XYZ file of C-alpha atoms in Angstrom:
673
model
C 59.193 33.611 -33.882
C 57.868 30.823 -36.072
C 54.792 29.610 -34.200
C 55.025 26.026 -35.326
C 58.666 25.586 -34.461
C 60.049 28.459 -32.420
C 60.909 27.825 -28.785
C 59.068 29.704 -26.113
C 60.652 27.881 -23.208
C 63.319 25.263 -22.719
C 65.578 23.686 -20.146
C 68.304 21.136 -19.801
C 70.804 19.589 -22.172
C 70.299 15.872 -21.730
C 70.320 14.914 -25.417
C 72.431 15.835 -28.431
C 71.395 17.573 -31.623
C 68.688 15.706 -33.536
C 70.838 15.041 -36.608
C 73.740 13.686 -34.593
C 71.265 11.644 -32.571
C 69.819 10.155 -35.742
C 73.246 8.897 -36.824
C 73.745 7.234 -33.463
C 70.241 5.744 -33.601
C 71.111 4.296 -36.994
C 74.166 2.607 -35.531
C 72.131 1.284 -32.594
C 69.442 -0.095 -34.882
C 71.984 -1.672 -37.190
C 73.953 -3.337 -34.427
C 71.291 -4.256 -31.876
C 67.716 -3.939 -33.084
C 68.565 -5.387 -36.505
C 71.529 -7.626 -35.667
C 73.727 -9.849 -37.758
C 72.043 -11.729 -40.552
C 74.350 -14.693 -40.010
C 72.310 -17.902 -39.908
C 73.609 -20.333 -37.312
C 72.037 -23.175 -35.450
C 70.459 -22.052 -32.206
C 72.662 -22.833 -29.250
C 70.530 -24.342 -26.484
C 73.459 -24.197 -24.082
C 74.087 -20.512 -24.835
C 70.420 -19.592 -24.338
C 70.300 -21.567 -21.090
C 73.384 -19.683 -19.905
C 71.700 -16.358 -20.738
C 68.573 -17.402 -18.833
C 70.670 -18.436 -15.833
C 72.524 -15.104 -15.879
C 69.235 -13.204 -16.057
C 67.964 -15.159 -13.032
C 71.150 -14.546 -11.093
C 70.969 -10.812 -11.711
C 67.174 -10.726 -11.212
C 66.798 -8.763 -14.433
C 63.073 -9.450 -14.507
C 62.647 -7.089 -11.561
C 64.713 -4.251 -12.975
C 62.751 -1.067 -13.656
C 63.460 -1.262 -17.391
C 61.962 -4.747 -17.793
C 58.945 -3.969 -15.628
C 58.249 -0.907 -17.750
C 58.706 -2.801 -21.010
C 56.048 -5.245 -19.785
C 53.851 -2.497 -18.248
C 53.963 -4.372 -14.925
C 52.583 -2.708 -11.810
C 52.853 -3.891 -8.217
C 49.685 -5.511 -6.930
C 47.861 -4.342 -3.812
C 48.691 -7.595 -2.035
C 52.111 -8.156 -3.601
C 53.209 -9.581 -6.887
C 52.951 -7.994 -10.325
C 50.386 -7.689 -13.057
C 50.760 -6.161 -16.480
C 48.322 -3.483 -17.622
C 48.528 -4.897 -21.154
C 45.494 -7.052 -21.871
C 46.134 -8.564 -25.306
C 47.485 -12.131 -25.313
C 49.904 -11.297 -28.122
C 51.978 -9.216 -25.722
C 53.025 -12.274 -23.695
C 55.027 -15.355 -24.622
C 54.784 -17.181 -21.284
C 51.371 -18.652 -20.384
C 51.484 -16.731 -17.101
C 53.449 -13.803 -18.513
C 50.830 -11.227 -17.510
C 51.463 -11.933 -13.807
C 55.046 -13.241 -13.849
C 57.703 -10.893 -15.262
C 60.456 -13.487 -14.715
C 58.644 -16.190 -16.676
C 58.002 -13.669 -19.454
C 61.672 -12.639 -19.612
C 62.828 -16.244 -19.907
C 60.156 -17.028 -22.512
C 61.265 -13.942 -24.446
C 64.914 -15.051 -24.518
C 63.965 -18.499 -25.734
C 61.353 -17.136 -28.115
C 63.924 -15.004 -29.933
C 65.672 -18.085 -31.307
C 63.182 -20.942 -31.117
C 61.169 -21.920 -34.168
C 60.977 -20.489 -37.636
C 58.066 -18.680 -39.198
C 54.877 -20.539 -38.245
C 53.099 -22.727 -40.754
C 49.553 -21.807 -41.814
C 48.182 -24.424 -39.419
C 50.303 -23.068 -36.586
C 49.158 -19.538 -37.326
C 45.554 -20.697 -37.220
C 45.971 -22.399 -33.854
C 48.620 -20.171 -32.341
C 50.591 -23.283 -31.398
C 53.979 -22.355 -32.814
C 56.723 -21.340 -30.438
C 57.251 -18.251 -32.581
C 53.741 -16.813 -32.308
C 50.704 -16.785 -30.059
C 48.147 -15.819 -32.659
C 47.466 -16.054 -36.362
C 48.406 -12.439 -37.166
C 51.479 -12.010 -34.963
C 55.071 -11.911 -36.073
C 57.898 -14.012 -34.669
C 58.978 -12.721 -31.210
C 62.352 -11.732 -32.707
C 60.531 -9.101 -34.787
C 57.584 -8.480 -32.468
C 59.672 -7.298 -29.492
C 62.608 -5.167 -30.743
C 62.732 -3.053 -27.563
C 62.960 -6.133 -25.339
C 65.665 -7.438 -27.657
C 67.606 -4.179 -27.537
C 67.545 -4.027 -23.731
C 68.337 -7.722 -23.193
C 71.173 -7.556 -25.718
C 72.675 -4.628 -23.868
C 72.222 -6.104 -20.393
C 73.387 -9.659 -21.186
C 75.897 -8.743 -23.910
C 74.229 -11.250 -26.237
C 76.476 -12.386 -29.078
C 74.050 -12.784 -31.957
C 76.722 -14.475 -34.064
C 76.119 -17.542 -31.906
C 72.356 -17.504 -32.510
C 69.910 -17.582 -35.370
C 68.693 -14.125 -36.321
C 66.210 -13.181 -38.987
C 65.065 -10.257 -41.069
C 62.167 -8.101 -39.912
C 60.916 -6.317 -43.052
C 57.823 -4.797 -41.404
C 59.785 -3.304 -38.536
C 62.491 -2.116 -40.930
C 59.800 -0.359 -42.995
C 58.420 1.228 -39.811
C 61.848 2.684 -39.010
C 62.369 3.927 -42.575
C 59.003 5.669 -42.516
C 59.363 7.305 -39.104
C 63.103 8.199 -39.355
C 63.080 9.231 -35.676
C 65.185 12.234 -34.721
C 63.325 13.344 -31.575
C 59.988 12.960 -29.816
C 57.468 15.557 -28.670
C 54.551 15.349 -26.253
C 51.648 17.228 -27.838
C 48.869 18.820 -25.769
C 45.670 19.734 -27.609
C 43.686 22.282 -25.631
C 40.285 21.833 -24.025
C 37.322 21.156 -26.319
C 34.033 21.369 -24.453
C 31.852 20.346 -27.397
C 33.065 16.731 -27.062
C 32.892 15.127 -23.584
C 35.836 12.837 -24.402
C 38.025 15.905 -25.140
C 36.687 18.353 -22.548
C 39.803 17.919 -20.399
C 42.219 18.188 -23.349
C 44.173 15.451 -25.098
C 47.807 14.361 -25.366
C 49.665 12.274 -27.914
C 53.209 11.829 -29.209
C 54.820 13.259 -32.300
C 57.865 11.465 -33.678
C 59.936 14.080 -35.427
C 61.567 12.891 -38.642
C 65.154 13.665 -39.566
C 65.036 16.555 -42.029
C 67.503 14.925 -44.386
C 66.032 16.727 -47.400
C 66.154 20.162 -45.782
C 62.460 20.833 -46.471
C 60.567 23.675 -44.794
C 57.506 22.781 -42.719
C 58.395 19.094 -42.937
C 56.992 18.726 -39.428
C 53.511 18.117 -40.881
C 54.939 14.943 -42.444
C 56.042 13.633 -39.047
C 54.110 10.807 -37.420
C 51.698 11.170 -34.543
C 51.302 8.279 -32.091
C 47.906 8.345 -30.436
C 46.382 6.097 -27.764
C 42.592 6.080 -27.705
C 39.547 3.923 -27.023
C 37.951 1.835 -29.758
C 34.385 2.983 -29.217
C 31.629 0.651 -30.414
C 28.486 2.552 -29.419
C 26.824 5.932 -29.946
C 24.485 5.520 -26.992
C 25.628 8.227 -24.508
C 24.661 6.235 -21.404
C 26.336 3.058 -22.610
C 29.302 5.123 -23.788
C 29.764 6.608 -20.324
C 29.290 3.290 -18.523
C 31.723 1.356 -20.713
C 34.277 4.162 -20.597
C 34.243 4.409 -16.818
C 34.379 0.633 -16.276
C 37.143 -0.122 -18.803
C 34.998 -2.010 -21.312
C 36.518 -0.333 -24.377
C 39.836 -1.676 -25.690
C 42.455 1.043 -26.050
C 45.069 0.815 -28.795
C 48.001 2.795 -30.111
C 47.719 4.213 -33.615
C 50.301 5.794 -35.877
C 49.180 8.337 -38.438
C 50.625 11.404 -40.205
C 50.920 14.406 -37.922
C 49.020 16.616 -40.353
C 45.906 14.481 -39.702
C 46.035 15.456 -36.045
C 46.709 19.103 -36.898
C 43.704 19.095 -39.219
C 41.515 17.461 -36.568
C 42.496 19.695 -33.664
C 43.784 22.968 -35.164
C 41.295 23.172 -38.040
C 38.166 21.113 -37.387
C 37.896 21.815 -33.646
C 39.778 25.149 -33.444
C 42.002 23.928 -30.620
C 45.416 25.402 -29.935
C 48.291 22.918 -29.761
C 51.300 23.023 -27.423
C 54.294 20.829 -28.213
C 56.881 19.763 -25.626
C 60.014 18.473 -27.317
C 61.890 16.081 -25.025
C 65.585 15.681 -24.337
C 66.210 12.012 -25.028
C 69.572 10.465 -25.736
C 69.796 8.499 -29.006
C 69.702 5.114 -27.257
C 66.684 6.273 -25.208
C 64.864 7.410 -28.332
C 65.665 4.143 -30.110
C 64.299 2.118 -27.190
C 61.096 4.164 -26.975
C 60.404 4.016 -30.730
C 60.988 0.241 -30.712
C 58.550 -0.087 -27.803
C 55.895 1.849 -29.728
C 56.163 -0.942 -32.301
C 55.739 -3.528 -29.531
C 52.543 -2.096 -28.038
C 50.980 -2.252 -31.489
C 50.555 -6.000 -30.902
C 48.272 -5.570 -27.895
C 45.505 -3.512 -26.341
C 44.840 -2.058 -22.895
C 41.473 -1.803 -21.172
C 40.625 1.888 -21.494
C 39.441 3.719 -18.376
C 38.464 7.358 -18.917
C 39.466 8.341 -15.411
C 42.636 6.248 -15.102
C 44.280 4.286 -17.904
C 43.408 6.845 -20.553
C 45.215 8.545 -23.444
C 47.512 10.568 -21.211
C 48.379 7.733 -18.850
C 49.628 5.318 -21.489
C 51.429 8.016 -23.464
C 53.523 8.542 -20.326
C 53.933 4.795 -19.806
C 55.546 4.581 -23.252
C 57.806 7.572 -22.546
C 58.987 6.017 -19.263
C 60.477 3.092 -21.174
C 63.161 5.417 -22.560
C 64.962 6.081 -19.268
C 64.624 4.266 -15.897
C 65.544 7.482 -14.064
C 62.581 9.387 -15.479
C 59.535 9.287 -13.183
C 56.255 10.252 -14.839
C 53.379 7.999 -13.749
C 54.242 8.428 -10.068
C 53.366 12.127 -10.398
C 49.813 11.427 -11.549
C 46.804 11.261 -9.274
C 43.225 10.249 -9.956
C 41.611 11.113 -12.250
C 44.451 11.251 -14.775
C 44.161 14.507 -16.719
C 46.116 15.629 -19.800
C 47.252 18.846 -18.106
C 48.725 16.803 -15.247
C 50.729 14.664 -17.664
C 52.355 17.799 -19.059
C 53.212 18.958 -15.547
C 54.724 15.526 -14.838
C 57.358 16.247 -17.492
C 58.591 19.201 -15.438
C 58.983 17.014 -12.343
C 62.035 15.657 -14.194
C 64.530 18.528 -14.560
C 66.023 18.802 -18.034
C 63.522 16.481 -19.700
C 61.847 19.242 -21.719
C 64.088 20.718 -24.403
C 61.703 23.367 -25.701
C 58.020 24.283 -26.023
C 56.356 25.263 -29.295
C 52.933 26.707 -29.998
C 50.668 26.027 -32.961
C 47.617 28.335 -32.999
C 44.257 27.097 -34.237
C 42.639 28.580 -37.312
C 40.281 30.543 -35.065
C 43.135 31.947 -32.973
C 45.028 32.932 -36.132
C 41.948 34.649 -37.565
C 41.209 36.531 -34.333
C 44.826 37.689 -34.222
C 44.631 39.005 -37.791
C 41.350 40.900 -37.468
C 42.396 42.393 -34.138
C 44.894 44.529 -36.074
C 42.368 45.744 -38.664
C 40.550 49.061 -38.672
C 36.774 49.151 -38.270
C 36.386 49.776 -42.010
C 38.584 46.771 -42.826
C 36.641 44.530 -40.426
C 33.344 45.452 -42.034
C 34.885 44.742 -45.419
C 36.046 41.299 -44.266
C 32.435 40.352 -43.488
C 31.206 41.806 -46.771
C 33.800 39.982 -48.881
C 33.217 36.670 -47.069
C 29.552 36.760 -48.140
C 30.079 38.473 -51.528
C 33.607 37.990 -52.923
C 32.836 40.343 -55.837
C 31.779 43.281 -53.643
C 33.242 46.655 -54.579
C 35.946 48.171 -52.399
C 35.006 51.464 -50.689
C 36.617 54.461 -52.384
C 39.910 55.702 -51.048
C 41.287 52.360 -49.798
C 44.995 51.776 -50.336
C 46.306 48.590 -51.922
C 47.592 47.456 -48.528
C 44.184 47.968 -46.893
C 42.492 45.994 -49.663
C 45.041 43.203 -49.201
C 44.441 43.083 -45.444
C 40.687 42.832 -45.958
C 41.039 40.063 -48.554
C 43.481 38.134 -46.346
C 41.043 38.437 -43.444
C 38.141 37.240 -45.588
C 40.150 34.227 -46.757
C 41.018 33.354 -43.163
C 37.358 33.694 -42.183
C 36.278 31.326 -44.971
C 38.952 28.822 -43.912
C 37.867 29.043 -40.289
C 34.123 28.823 -40.813
C 34.036 26.250 -43.605
C 37.126 24.076 -43.217
C 35.151 20.813 -43.333
C 33.175 21.806 -46.417
C 36.310 22.976 -48.240
C 38.198 19.754 -47.537
C 35.280 17.568 -48.598
C 34.676 19.471 -51.836
C 37.160 17.767 -54.150
C 35.490 19.109 -57.313
C 35.588 22.717 -56.110
C 31.953 23.349 -56.996
C 30.533 24.270 -53.584
C 29.610 27.827 -52.664
C 32.464 27.949 -50.145
C 35.029 26.785 -52.710
C 33.791 29.242 -55.338
C 33.882 32.080 -52.803
C 37.424 31.149 -51.781
C 38.567 30.929 -55.407
C 37.119 34.351 -56.237
C 38.848 35.906 -53.220
C 42.166 34.269 -54.159
C 41.912 35.676 -57.686
C 41.243 39.184 -56.402
C 44.090 38.866 -53.915
C 46.497 37.776 -56.678
C 45.768 41.002 -58.552
C 47.198 43.060 -55.680
C 50.967 43.110 -55.930
C 51.572 43.739 -52.230
C 52.964 41.366 -49.628
C 50.690 40.047 -46.898
C 51.516 41.236 -43.409
C 53.143 38.825 -40.989
C 50.352 36.686 -39.543
C 52.429 34.898 -36.898
C 50.795 34.666 -33.480
C 52.755 35.340 -30.335
C 52.337 32.356 -27.985
C 49.880 33.139 -25.177
C 52.315 32.354 -22.382
C 49.546 32.755 -19.809
C 47.779 29.714 -21.303
C 50.754 27.320 -21.291
C 49.189 24.207 -19.716
C 52.138 23.273 -17.525
C 52.003 26.651 -15.718
C 48.464 26.273 -14.360
C 47.341 25.469 -10.848
C 47.064 21.805 -9.863
C 43.751 20.250 -10.795
C 42.417 18.947 -7.455
C 41.370 21.492 -4.825
C 40.666 21.481 -1.092
C 38.904 24.356 0.652
C 38.569 25.022 4.387
C 36.634 27.932 5.816
C 34.101 29.378 8.217
C 31.188 31.758 8.010
C 27.575 32.438 8.773
C 24.265 31.245 7.380
C 20.878 32.753 8.196
C 19.319 29.307 8.516
C 22.229 27.466 10.190
C 24.076 30.166 12.121
C 27.854 29.837 12.456
C 29.205 27.120 10.156
C 32.527 25.596 9.155
C 32.915 24.323 5.613
C 35.044 21.804 3.781
C 34.913 21.512 0.021
C 36.810 19.226 -2.300
C 37.064 19.060 -6.082
C 38.812 16.308 -8.032
C 39.176 18.406 -11.194
C 39.718 20.845 -12.932
C 39.007 24.594 -13.090
C 36.224 27.113 -12.523
C 35.667 30.669 -13.720
C 36.984 32.201 -10.481
C 40.192 30.135 -10.399
C 43.531 31.758 -11.362
C 43.617 32.065 -15.146
C 47.199 30.982 -15.813
C 47.378 27.730 -17.760
C 43.644 27.470 -18.472
C 41.146 28.902 -20.967
C 39.555 32.013 -19.532
C 36.115 31.198 -20.907
C 35.705 27.622 -19.653
C 34.683 25.997 -16.380
C 35.058 22.215 -16.111
C 34.506 20.661 -12.694
C 34.377 16.972 -11.904
C 33.013 15.785 -8.537
C 32.989 19.034 -6.548
C 31.526 18.507 -3.071
C 30.984 20.587 0.064
C 30.275 19.723 3.711
C 28.995 22.132 6.365
C 29.344 21.695 10.116
C 26.890 23.687 12.241
C 28.759 25.076 15.235
C 25.801 26.236 17.373
C 23.736 23.044 17.014
C 26.353 20.437 16.046
C 25.434 18.726 12.819
C 27.359 17.650 9.712
C 25.503 18.336 6.469
C 26.184 17.630 2.815
C 25.677 20.856 0.892
C 26.674 19.677 -2.553
C 27.890 16.619 -4.431
C 28.001 17.329 -8.155
C 29.018 14.800 -10.782
C 29.972 17.352 -13.416
C 29.527 21.105 -13.889
C 30.500 22.826 -17.142
C 30.316 26.452 -18.225
C 31.335 27.274 -21.796
C 31.391 31.010 -22.521
C 31.781 32.097 -26.138
C 31.812 35.912 -26.353
C 30.007 37.063 -29.474
C 31.609 39.429 -31.960
C 31.019 40.606 -35.517
C 32.556 37.319 -36.706
C 31.442 34.884 -33.979
C 27.930 34.061 -32.830
C 28.361 30.751 -31.029
C 26.107 29.824 -28.140
C 27.354 29.884 -24.588
C 26.017 27.052 -22.459
C 26.061 25.438 -19.044
C 25.184 22.007 -17.693
C 25.227 20.473 -14.210
C 24.064 17.242 -12.607
C 24.311 16.007 -9.024
C 23.040 16.694 -5.501
C 22.399 20.108 -3.981
C 20.603 21.713 -1.046
C 17.513 23.904 -1.454
C 16.505 26.605 1.046
C 13.212 28.269 0.164
C 9.551 28.135 1.149
C 8.926 25.164 -1.114
C 11.511 23.017 0.625
C 13.640 24.496 3.383
C 16.958 22.702 3.875
C 16.230 19.823 1.450
C 18.955 17.765 -0.228
C 17.764 16.940 -3.758
C 19.175 15.398 -6.883
C 18.763 16.724 -10.377
C 20.310 18.708 -13.169
C 20.194 21.978 -15.034
C 20.815 23.194 -18.539
C 21.091 26.633 -20.089
C 22.193 28.288 -23.311
C 22.492 31.917 -24.375
C 24.949 34.654 -25.248
C 28.107 36.097 -23.713
C 29.604 39.545 -24.280
C 33.108 40.677 -23.390
C 35.258 43.786 -23.125
C 38.966 44.513 -22.709
C 40.276 41.205 -24.043
C 37.803 39.187 -21.944
C 38.757 40.940 -18.706
C 35.055 41.699 -18.335
C 32.484 39.124 -19.454
C 28.753 39.037 -18.846
C 26.183 36.511 -20.002
C 22.462 35.821 -20.084
C 20.946 32.400 -20.741
C 17.461 30.850 -20.775
C 17.675 28.094 -18.197
C 15.824 24.999 -16.990
C 16.236 22.946 -13.817
C 14.846 19.616 -12.636
C 15.047 18.447 -8.986
C 13.723 15.429 -7.031
C 12.307 14.706 -4.493
C 10.311 17.708 -3.270
C 6.849 17.399 -1.733
C 5.974 20.888 -2.941
C 6.685 19.951 -6.548
C 4.626 18.305 -9.249
C 3.032 15.106 -7.956
C 4.687 15.900 -4.620
C 7.949 14.678 -6.068
C 9.322 16.724 -8.939
C 10.334 20.378 -9.142
C 10.514 21.866 -12.641
C 11.947 25.363 -12.958
C 12.007 27.484 -16.119
C 13.666 30.873 -16.320
C 17.088 32.333 -16.838
C 20.573 32.822 -15.424
C 22.929 35.721 -15.829
C 26.365 36.569 -14.587
C 29.399 38.781 -14.764
C 33.086 37.949 -14.407
C 35.749 40.588 -13.831
C 39.474 39.853 -14.062
C 41.065 42.548 -11.926
C 44.418 40.766 -12.182
C 45.547 37.304 -13.308
C 45.455 36.353 -9.618
C 42.323 38.292 -8.590
C 38.950 37.301 -10.041
C 35.470 38.526 -9.161
C 32.401 36.521 -10.143
C 28.687 37.192 -9.610
C 25.611 35.391 -10.913
C 21.849 35.339 -10.470
C 19.119 32.803 -11.243
C 15.349 33.225 -11.522
C 12.893 30.405 -12.149
C 9.144 30.148 -12.522
C 7.704 26.956 -11.004
C 4.462 26.291 -12.907
C 1.819 24.564 -10.784
C 4.143 24.392 -7.761
C 4.880 26.163 -4.498
C 6.274 28.764 -4.408
C 5.388 30.196 -7.822
C 8.868 31.642 -8.345
C 12.345 31.264 -6.829
C 15.528 33.241 -7.204
C 19.103 33.150 -5.950
C 22.167 35.358 -6.251
C 25.785 34.440 -5.514
C 29.176 36.098 -5.601
C 32.852 35.178 -5.184
C 36.051 37.167 -4.897
C 39.137 34.943 -5.157
C 42.791 35.915 -4.737
C 45.752 33.620 -5.482
C 48.504 34.729 -3.127
C 50.992 31.922 -3.924
C 51.360 29.046 -6.359
C 48.509 26.625 -5.641
C 47.176 28.688 -2.727
C 44.242 31.103 -2.760
C 41.717 32.788 -0.489
C 38.098 33.558 -1.315
C 35.086 35.293 0.105
C 31.838 33.759 -1.162
C 28.216 34.561 -0.447
C 24.677 33.567 -1.463
C 21.382 35.428 -1.156
C 17.827 34.157 -1.611
C 14.336 35.209 -0.479
C 14.508 32.900 2.547
C 18.222 32.530 3.307
C 21.621 34.191 3.086
C 25.183 33.068 3.776
C 28.729 34.440 3.746
C 31.933 32.380 4.082
C 35.675 32.876 3.897
C 37.842 29.986 2.655
C 41.460 29.068 2.154
C 41.984 27.003 -1.003
C 44.794 24.564 -1.694
C 45.343 23.148 -5.191
C 47.097 19.791 -5.312
């Protein structure tokens, strides 16, 4: 299978073949989006009749129009658009009144010519609301397409005009189909820790070129960040103070960013859209380029507005209604499958790291050692007795290792004089001397990691058990997102734990009392098993509230955080992983701490994870800290979990903790939703 294009799953037959669809799209664009060039005097009576017909049919409250305007129902009635740029509205109250905006759009299509320089400066012309905006006829092609179809507008009776910028946009994109792209989790960047989604507009392959997909266009929605201060960054992102805009750029830029720079695998979900649906969606992408949306990391984020654009294509498709809060990229992929037949096929594009790991996995120990040697010394002698094929495999592996480790340096070095470029060139020359064909390097898609197959991201747990300090207890825990190391592995990276707002309540049965055990803002574990080729740090971070039970503070709820970094080792394709990390922890308030307020712990954490089956995970960890100048002098804690997924989105676990002054054991039923 070709990894960049080959299908690994598909369903439904809603749309036609891409080439046939492109022909139909061309007809649609020619007849509706780019109508007759006949110049006639605007007919006020005809426009008034169209407005009256739209009122009679209440078109402004049809699903299609509400989606074109990104209108949402208000809590206390009425509508409000999520678009926040004034250029997206022609009526003064268009943001809150879809009917006024529809009527202003109909009149705006034919009223006024191109604005004068003075009108552009003041935004006073009927044809524009700002100095850089085009005439509404060209600014809103999707509105025009839908209104033409619904009202059967006869453009021969109205003044039309050319739209050279929009025409150029269509010539450049040449849309044949559209794909939702999911870029996997990247824990080294908080903004990408939960993954990322964007659209790829597939071009018609009229020239019959191979690998033309890299020349397609990606359509990305993201925040325009104006600060590097992490606290201000977080505050503005959570409160919607960054403007979010749509951008169009060549698809190979996104592949380079995600596949190469960040070593993230990419999954592509090609959608079944009819030609008219595709034409409407592509025209709407042009429309949203004239505005911005307030960007909320937890709500109106990249994934949310990508789906809002897709919904424009077909009123029967329901995507946003299947999202909860927070909105996560993995959930947007799952929303596609809530609409049977919407996904045509799924393709997989491995990262440079995945491709390299796949290649070296098939090498002998001698060849692996040679890969490392050649990557550091491209002129190193081959060991005696190697066949030409073995030499070729080692050189191919060394070239892949150079590409993986030094992709940024190689791309920046235009003159080819850097050490990495010279090493690569020497390896290429030696490889060219071997007249043997390279082995197939295609990577079989890791079906277990397909994001749409994973458990739902929120989780509710109910259970009972026993605690040495509290006796019989009942527990309730809740997590808004996303995945931990003991969760079922399908659909998620096996080496990553990303949890947002996990909390737990205990109810003491013997002496009735409700207690908060934990309320964590974020908890992340990034395990990177070391190998001969990989020596990346593993790390963990947590911040929030937790309960302490030791001699220094028995049954105290404290706030704080912890941080650790170290190494992880793995066996049997990561079925067994164990790690050890130096670790620090800070908690407040504790009277037994420094200045009777602050506890500072320095030590280490270690753990082991065993995958007995995809649905049965065992996890154990231990923590030891020295508390300099505090009471007690040292603390330690061990914990363990055995979790079994017995049905989709249902699991059971047994979990226990042990410390010098307390112990507990609970059984829980877990529901993912």
